[in-house]
């Protein structure tokens, strides 16, 4: 759920663009703009208007399309307003009418009396429903902040983690110089969307594309490298943990054991890269990004190498190469 209260007024105030615009305007019941939206879903109240209020999902935003609008007009014409009064007896967050349809004066008057906001949009019912579900899934998604740098490399969202001073920002800057894109530096806000997708972005949109480079200070990546060097958000598809080289530690040299890290309940592939002078981290991360793409396409280099070695051993050529021809016979 969201960390703070999300109200109908917040829904009206959202700055959405393109295919996420919902174009809402309030025509009645402004006192209800302070009502909270607590459920990230919508409801079509057709059954409720017919008088069946058992299991009525009143906690959801109520969407009225052409069918509900026509039935409301029929009830108003016949003077059957009891079911409408019963509708407003529930603490519903708000009512949204699609196709720029505006309900009758009787309906608006009841909304004013009960303090329920009535909103209107020019979108069709199906399109509004799809957009609202996307908006709610984003707003109500579980989220937290992490210390790290998020970059996009060859289309893969890579989260660079590690202790302070290990070189995350310097590595990210080198990647930007090589044509890749920065999403966020230092503080990354992550959220789980649809239960299986982890999206990352800057915790503060005003400073997310600034980087702190020790010895240089704060730089603005978008101003230095252009808007093509930044991105607002990106799905996290790989985690790269940078750590100081430890000569006593055994690092994975083949890659057959796939490590993962849990982010908000989702397992994300993770690799560990030791850092020491002379290692070209940007090239290693580029190779890791391309290797991850290959895995998604069904090819695993480590497993393929392992299978080839086993085939080589089975043919007997490995014994001949190790022992020599005379030792075998």
Short mmCIF file of C-alpha atoms in Angstrom, two decimals:
data_model
loop_
_atom_site.label_atom_id
_atom_site.label_comp_id
_atom_site.label_asym_id
_atom_site.label_seq_id
_atom_site.Cartn_x
_atom_site.Cartn_y
_atom_site.Cartn_z
CA UNK A 1 0.00 0.00 0.00
CA UNK A 2 0.99 3.64 -0.31
CA UNK A 3 2.98 5.25 2.49
CA UNK A 4 0.69 8.28 2.65
CA UNK A 5 -3.03 8.79 2.25
CA UNK A 6 -4.18 8.95 -1.37
CA UNK A 7 -7.34 10.98 -1.87
CA UNK A 8 -9.68 11.77 -4.75
CA UNK A 9 -8.06 15.20 -4.96
CA UNK A 10 -4.68 13.49 -5.40
CA UNK A 11 -6.17 11.50 -8.27
CA UNK A 12 -7.37 14.72 -9.90
CA UNK A 13 -3.97 16.36 -9.39
CA UNK A 14 -1.85 13.61 -10.95
CA UNK A 15 0.37 14.82 -13.79
CA UNK A 16 -0.10 12.05 -16.32
CA UNK A 17 0.96 12.08 -19.94
CA UNK A 18 0.35 10.18 -23.15
CA UNK A 19 -1.40 6.86 -22.72
CA UNK A 20 -1.77 7.40 -18.97
CA UNK A 21 -3.88 10.57 -19.12
CA UNK A 22 -7.31 10.18 -17.54
CA UNK A 23 -8.60 13.76 -18.12
CA UNK A 24 -10.77 14.03 -15.01
CA UNK A 25 -12.80 17.04 -13.93
CA UNK A 26 -15.09 17.44 -10.93
CA UNK A 27 -18.67 18.57 -11.55
CA UNK A 28 -20.24 17.99 -8.11
CA UNK A 29 -19.58 16.89 -4.55
CA UNK A 30 -16.34 18.80 -4.04
CA UNK A 31 -16.57 18.16 -0.32
CA UNK A 32 -15.79 14.55 -1.13
CA UNK A 33 -12.43 15.32 -2.74
CA UNK A 34 -10.79 14.61 0.60
CA UNK A 35 -12.10 11.04 0.68
CA UNK A 36 -9.40 8.40 0.60
CA UNK A 37 -8.93 5.82 -2.14
CA UNK A 38 -7.80 2.69 -0.31
CA UNK A 39 -8.33 -0.05 -2.89
CA UNK A 40 -6.35 -0.09 -6.16
CA UNK A 41 -9.26 -1.28 -8.26
CA UNK A 42 -12.51 -0.10 -9.87
CA UNK A 43 -16.14 -1.26 -9.88
CA UNK A 44 -18.99 -1.02 -12.39
CA UNK A 45 -22.13 -0.54 -10.19
CA UNK A 46 -24.68 -2.04 -12.57
CA UNK A 47 -25.94 -4.67 -10.13
CA UNK A 48 -26.06 -2.15 -7.30
CA UNK A 49 -28.24 0.22 -9.31
CA UNK A 50 -30.68 -2.63 -9.92
CA UNK A 51 -31.04 -3.03 -6.15
CA UNK A 52 -28.60 -5.86 -5.48
CA UNK A 53 -26.17 -4.51 -2.89
CA UNK A 54 -24.86 -7.77 -1.45
CA UNK A 55 -21.07 -7.90 -1.77
CA UNK A 56 -21.12 -4.38 -3.19
CA UNK A 57 -17.50 -3.25 -3.63
CA UNK A 58 -18.15 0.25 -2.30
CA UNK A 59 -14.48 0.76 -1.33
CA UNK A 60 -13.54 0.98 -5.00
CA UNK A 61 -13.83 3.88 -7.41
CA UNK A 62 -17.20 3.54 -9.17
CA UNK A 63 -17.11 3.84 -12.97
CA UNK A 64 -20.32 4.67 -14.86
CA UNK A 65 -20.38 3.93 -18.58
CA UNK A 66 -23.14 4.38 -21.13
CA UNK A 67 -25.11 1.41 -19.79
CA UNK A 68 -25.13 2.66 -16.20
CA UNK A 69 -25.87 6.20 -17.41
CA UNK A 70 -28.90 5.04 -19.42
CA UNK A 71 -30.21 3.04 -16.46
CA UNK A 72 -29.80 6.04 -14.14
CA UNK A 73 -31.86 8.17 -16.53
CA UNK A 74 -34.54 5.46 -16.59
CA UNK A 75 -34.68 5.38 -12.78
CA UNK A 76 -34.87 9.16 -12.63
CA UNK A 77 -37.64 9.29 -15.27
CA UNK A 78 -39.69 6.67 -13.39
CA UNK A 79 -39.04 8.36 -10.04
CA UNK A 80 -37.32 5.29 -8.63
CA UNK A 81 -34.52 6.96 -6.72
CA UNK A 82 -34.39 4.65 -3.69
CA UNK A 83 -31.58 2.55 -5.15
CA UNK A 84 -29.61 5.74 -5.92
CA UNK A 85 -30.05 6.92 -2.32
CA UNK A 86 -28.88 3.52 -1.16
CA UNK A 87 -25.82 3.86 -3.41
CA UNK A 88 -24.81 7.10 -1.70
CA UNK A 89 -25.40 5.60 1.74
CA UNK A 90 -22.11 3.74 1.23
CA UNK A 91 -18.81 5.56 1.74
CA UNK A 92 -17.69 5.18 -1.85
CA UNK A 93 -14.56 7.17 -2.78
CA UNK A 94 -16.02 8.82 -5.92
CA UNK A 95 -18.02 8.25 -9.09
CA UNK A 96 -16.53 8.66 -12.56
CA UNK A 97 -18.68 9.08 -15.68
CA UNK A 98 -17.09 8.28 -19.03
CA UNK A 99 -17.78 9.64 -22.56
CA UNK A 100 -18.28 13.14 -21.07
CA UNK A 101 -21.67 12.00 -19.77
CA UNK A 102 -23.17 14.14 -17.00
CA UNK A 103 -25.82 12.59 -14.72
CA UNK A 104 -29.16 14.14 -13.94
CA UNK A 105 -29.72 16.93 -11.45
CA UNK A 106 -31.25 14.48 -8.98
CA UNK A 107 -28.10 12.37 -8.97
CA UNK A 108 -25.86 15.44 -8.60
CA UNK A 109 -27.99 16.78 -5.76
CA UNK A 110 -27.70 13.52 -3.84
CA UNK A 111 -23.94 13.58 -4.40
CA UNK A 112 -23.74 17.11 -2.99
CA UNK A 113 -25.81 16.19 0.05
CA UNK A 114 -23.70 13.13 0.86
CA UNK A 115 -20.36 14.70 -0.04
CA UNK A 116 -19.43 12.26 -2.81
CA UNK A 117 -17.29 13.65 -5.63
CA UNK A 118 -18.64 13.20 -9.16
CA UNK A 119 -15.95 13.18 -11.86
CA UNK A 120 -16.27 13.19 -15.64
CA UNK A 121 -13.82 12.12 -18.34
CA UNK A 122 -13.94 12.07 -22.14
CA UNK A 123 -12.43 8.58 -22.28
CA UNK A 124 -14.38 5.44 -23.09
CA UNK A 125 -15.17 3.07 -20.24
CA UNK A 126 -12.73 0.34 -21.24
CA UNK A 127 -9.88 2.76 -21.86
CA UNK A 128 -10.48 4.58 -18.58
CA UNK A 129 -10.56 1.28 -16.70
CA UNK A 130 -7.25 0.19 -18.22
CA UNK A 131 -5.59 3.50 -17.43
CA UNK A 132 -6.91 3.64 -13.87
CA UNK A 133 -5.65 0.12 -13.18
CA UNK A 134 -2.19 1.15 -14.44
CA UNK A 135 -2.23 4.31 -12.35
CA UNK A 136 -3.36 2.50 -9.21
CA UNK A 137 -0.86 -0.33 -9.69
CA UNK A 138 1.88 2.28 -9.72
CA UNK A 139 0.59 4.35 -6.80
CA UNK A 140 -0.22 1.42 -4.53
CA UNK A 141 2.87 -0.62 -5.43
CA UNK A 142 5.12 -1.70 -2.52
CA UNK A 143 8.24 0.45 -2.54
CA UNK A 144 11.45 1.24 -0.71
CA UNK A 145 14.68 3.16 -1.28
CA UNK A 146 18.12 1.67 -1.80
CA UNK A 147 21.65 3.01 -1.87
CA UNK A 148 23.10 2.45 -5.34
CA UNK A 149 23.24 3.61 -8.94
CA UNK A 150 20.76 2.55 -11.61
CA UNK A 151 21.85 2.57 -15.26
CA UNK A 152 20.53 1.22 -18.53
CA UNK A 153 23.11 -0.77 -20.49
CA UNK A 154 22.12 -2.24 -23.87
CA UNK A 155 18.48 -2.06 -22.79
CA UNK A 156 19.09 -3.88 -19.49
CA UNK A 157 18.36 -2.10 -16.21
CA UNK A 158 21.41 -2.66 -13.99
CA UNK A 159 21.54 -1.68 -10.32
CA UNK A 160 25.10 -1.06 -9.11
CA UNK A 161 25.46 -1.79 -5.39
CA UNK A 162 28.39 -1.73 -3.00
CA UNK A 163 29.95 0.09 -0.09
CA UNK A 164 30.43 3.83 -0.24
CA UNK A 165 33.58 4.76 -2.16
CA UNK A 166 33.86 1.50 -4.11
CA UNK A 167 33.37 3.37 -7.41
CA UNK A 168 29.71 3.01 -8.33
CA UNK A 169 29.24 6.58 -9.56
CA UNK A 170 32.57 6.61 -11.44
CA UNK A 171 31.64 3.35 -13.17
CA UNK A 172 28.21 4.73 -14.07
CA UNK A 173 29.79 7.91 -15.45
CA UNK A 174 32.10 5.82 -17.63
CA UNK A 175 29.07 3.89 -18.90
CA UNK A 176 27.28 7.15 -19.75
CA UNK A 177 30.41 8.26 -21.61
CA UNK A 178 30.19 5.02 -23.61
CA UNK A 179 26.63 5.84 -24.71
CA UNK A 180 24.51 4.23 -22.01
CA UNK A 181 21.95 5.99 -19.81
CA UNK A 182 21.72 7.03 -16.18
CA UNK A 183 18.46 6.51 -14.30
CA UNK A 184 19.38 7.45 -10.74
CA UNK A 185 22.48 8.02 -8.65
CA UNK A 186 23.03 7.43 -4.93
CA UNK A 187 19.39 6.93 -3.79
CA UNK A 188 17.19 4.67 -5.92
CA UNK A 189 13.49 4.23 -5.23
CA UNK A 190 12.25 0.79 -6.23
CA UNK A 191 8.67 -0.44 -6.42
CA UNK A 192 7.05 -3.74 -7.29
CA UNK A 193 4.48 -3.50 -10.08
CA UNK A 194 2.10 -6.35 -10.99
CA UNK A 195 3.74 -8.55 -8.39
CA UNK A 196 6.74 -9.53 -10.53
CA UNK A 197 8.31 -6.38 -12.00
CA UNK A 198 10.74 -4.15 -10.10
CA UNK A 199 10.92 -0.58 -11.39
CA UNK A 200 13.57 1.85 -10.26
CA UNK A 201 13.81 5.61 -10.41
CA UNK A 202 15.37 8.51 -8.56
CA UNK A 203 13.96 9.13 -5.10
CA UNK A 204 13.89 12.84 -5.96
CA UNK A 205 13.14 13.70 -9.58
CA UNK A 206 14.85 17.10 -9.25
CA UNK A 207 18.27 15.67 -8.39
CA UNK A 208 18.13 12.07 -9.65
CA UNK A 209 20.22 12.85 -12.73
CA UNK A 210 22.96 14.60 -10.78
CA UNK A 211 26.04 12.62 -9.79
CA UNK A 212 28.57 13.08 -7.01
CA UNK A 213 32.08 12.36 -8.25
CA UNK A 214 34.72 12.48 -5.53
CA UNK A 215 37.33 15.13 -6.34
CA UNK A 216 35.06 16.71 -8.95
CA UNK A 217 31.84 17.42 -7.07
CA UNK A 218 28.26 17.43 -8.33
CA UNK A 219 27.66 17.18 -12.07
CA UNK A 220 24.43 17.32 -14.08
CA UNK A 221 24.48 14.40 -16.50
CA UNK A 222 21.62 15.66 -18.67
CA UNK A 223 23.34 19.05 -19.15
CA UNK A 224 26.77 17.54 -19.83
CA UNK A 225 25.76 14.66 -22.10
CA UNK A 226 22.27 15.64 -23.26
CA UNK A 227 18.82 14.25 -22.56
CA UNK A 228 19.71 11.08 -24.45
CA UNK A 229 22.00 10.11 -21.57
CA UNK A 230 19.24 9.91 -18.96
CA UNK A 231 16.04 7.99 -18.33
CA UNK A 232 13.28 8.60 -15.79
CA UNK A 233 12.70 4.99 -14.75
CA UNK A 234 13.73 1.49 -15.74
CA UNK A 235 12.97 -2.10 -14.79
CA UNK A 236 15.77 -3.61 -12.70
CA UNK A 237 16.86 -6.76 -14.51
CA UNK A 238 20.34 -7.34 -13.07
CA UNK A 239 22.11 -6.43 -9.84
CA UNK A 240 25.86 -5.90 -9.90
CA UNK A 241 27.55 -5.90 -6.50
CA UNK A 242 30.91 -4.12 -6.53
CA UNK A 243 33.32 -4.97 -3.74
CA UNK A 244 37.00 -4.49 -2.98
CA UNK A 245 39.14 -7.37 -4.22
CA UNK A 246 39.75 -9.94 -1.47
CA UNK A 247 42.65 -12.26 -2.28
CA UNK A 248 41.39 -14.76 0.30
CA UNK A 249 37.95 -15.02 -1.24
CA UNK A 250 37.05 -17.51 -3.96
CA UNK A 251 35.14 -15.78 -6.74
CA UNK A 252 32.92 -17.50 -9.28
CA UNK A 253 34.99 -18.11 -12.42
CA UNK A 254 32.52 -20.13 -14.48
CA UNK A 255 29.07 -18.72 -13.71
CA UNK A 256 27.04 -21.93 -13.58
CA UNK A 257 25.59 -21.02 -10.18
CA UNK A 258 23.06 -18.25 -10.76
CA UNK A 259 22.82 -15.92 -7.76
CA UNK A 260 19.72 -13.86 -7.07
CA UNK A 261 18.80 -11.03 -4.73
CA UNK A 262 15.34 -10.51 -3.27
CA UNK A 263 13.83 -7.08 -3.96
CA UNK A 264 10.32 -6.64 -2.56
CA UNK A 265 9.66 -10.35 -2.95
CA UNK A 266 10.99 -10.64 -6.52
CA UNK A 267 14.16 -12.62 -7.29
CA UNK A 268 16.54 -10.55 -9.44
CA UNK A 269 19.68 -12.08 -11.02
CA UNK A 270 22.81 -10.82 -9.27
CA UNK A 271 26.55 -11.02 -9.91
CA UNK A 272 29.52 -10.03 -7.80
CA UNK A 273 32.40 -8.13 -9.39
CA UNK A 274 35.61 -7.59 -7.41
CA UNK A 275 37.21 -4.18 -7.86
CA UNK A 276 40.96 -3.59 -8.07
CA UNK A 277 43.27 -1.30 -10.07
CA UNK A 278 43.51 -2.26 -13.72
CA UNK A 279 40.07 -3.85 -14.06
CA UNK A 280 37.90 -2.21 -16.72
CA UNK A 281 34.55 -2.27 -14.92
CA UNK A 282 32.45 -0.62 -17.66
CA UNK A 283 33.48 -3.27 -20.21
CA UNK A 284 32.79 -6.05 -17.70
CA UNK A 285 29.32 -4.61 -16.97
CA UNK A 286 28.60 -4.27 -20.70
CA UNK A 287 29.51 -7.94 -21.15
CA UNK A 288 27.31 -8.85 -18.17
CA UNK A 289 24.37 -6.98 -19.73
CA UNK A 290 24.77 -8.72 -23.08
CA UNK A 291 25.22 -12.09 -21.36
CA UNK A 292 21.99 -11.51 -19.42
CA UNK A 293 20.16 -10.78 -22.68
CA UNK A 294 21.52 -14.00 -24.15
CA UNK A 295 20.17 -15.95 -21.16
CA UNK A 296 16.72 -14.49 -21.76
CA UNK A 297 16.97 -15.63 -25.37
CA UNK A 298 17.71 -19.19 -24.19
CA UNK A 299 21.50 -19.34 -24.42
CA UNK A 300 23.62 -19.75 -21.28
CA UNK A 301 27.36 -19.48 -21.97
CA UNK A 302 28.43 -21.15 -18.71
CA UNK A 303 26.11 -24.13 -19.14
CA UNK A 304 27.11 -24.50 -22.80
CA UNK A 305 30.79 -24.49 -21.79
CA UNK A 306 30.13 -27.08 -19.09
CA UNK A 307 28.33 -29.40 -21.52
CA UNK A 308 31.12 -29.09 -24.08
CA UNK A 309 33.71 -30.01 -21.43
CA UNK A 310 31.69 -33.08 -20.41
CA UNK A 311 31.42 -34.18 -24.06
CA UNK A 312 35.16 -33.71 -24.48
CA UNK A 313 35.86 -35.87 -21.43
CA UNK A 314 33.50 -38.59 -22.64
CA UNK A 315 35.27 -38.88 -26.00
CA UNK A 316 38.55 -39.80 -24.29
CA UNK A 317 40.44 -36.92 -25.86
CA UNK A 318 40.85 -35.33 -22.41
CA UNK A 319 42.71 -38.39 -21.11
CA UNK A 320 44.97 -38.46 -24.15
CA UNK A 321 45.79 -34.79 -23.75
CA UNK A 322 46.54 -35.18 -20.01
CA UNK A 323 48.33 -38.53 -19.79
CA UNK A 324 49.81 -38.80 -23.25
CA UNK A 325 49.25 -41.57 -25.76
CA UNK A 326 51.82 -43.97 -24.25
CA UNK A 327 50.32 -43.72 -20.72
CA UNK A 328 46.86 -44.74 -21.93
CA UNK A 329 48.04 -47.87 -23.71
#
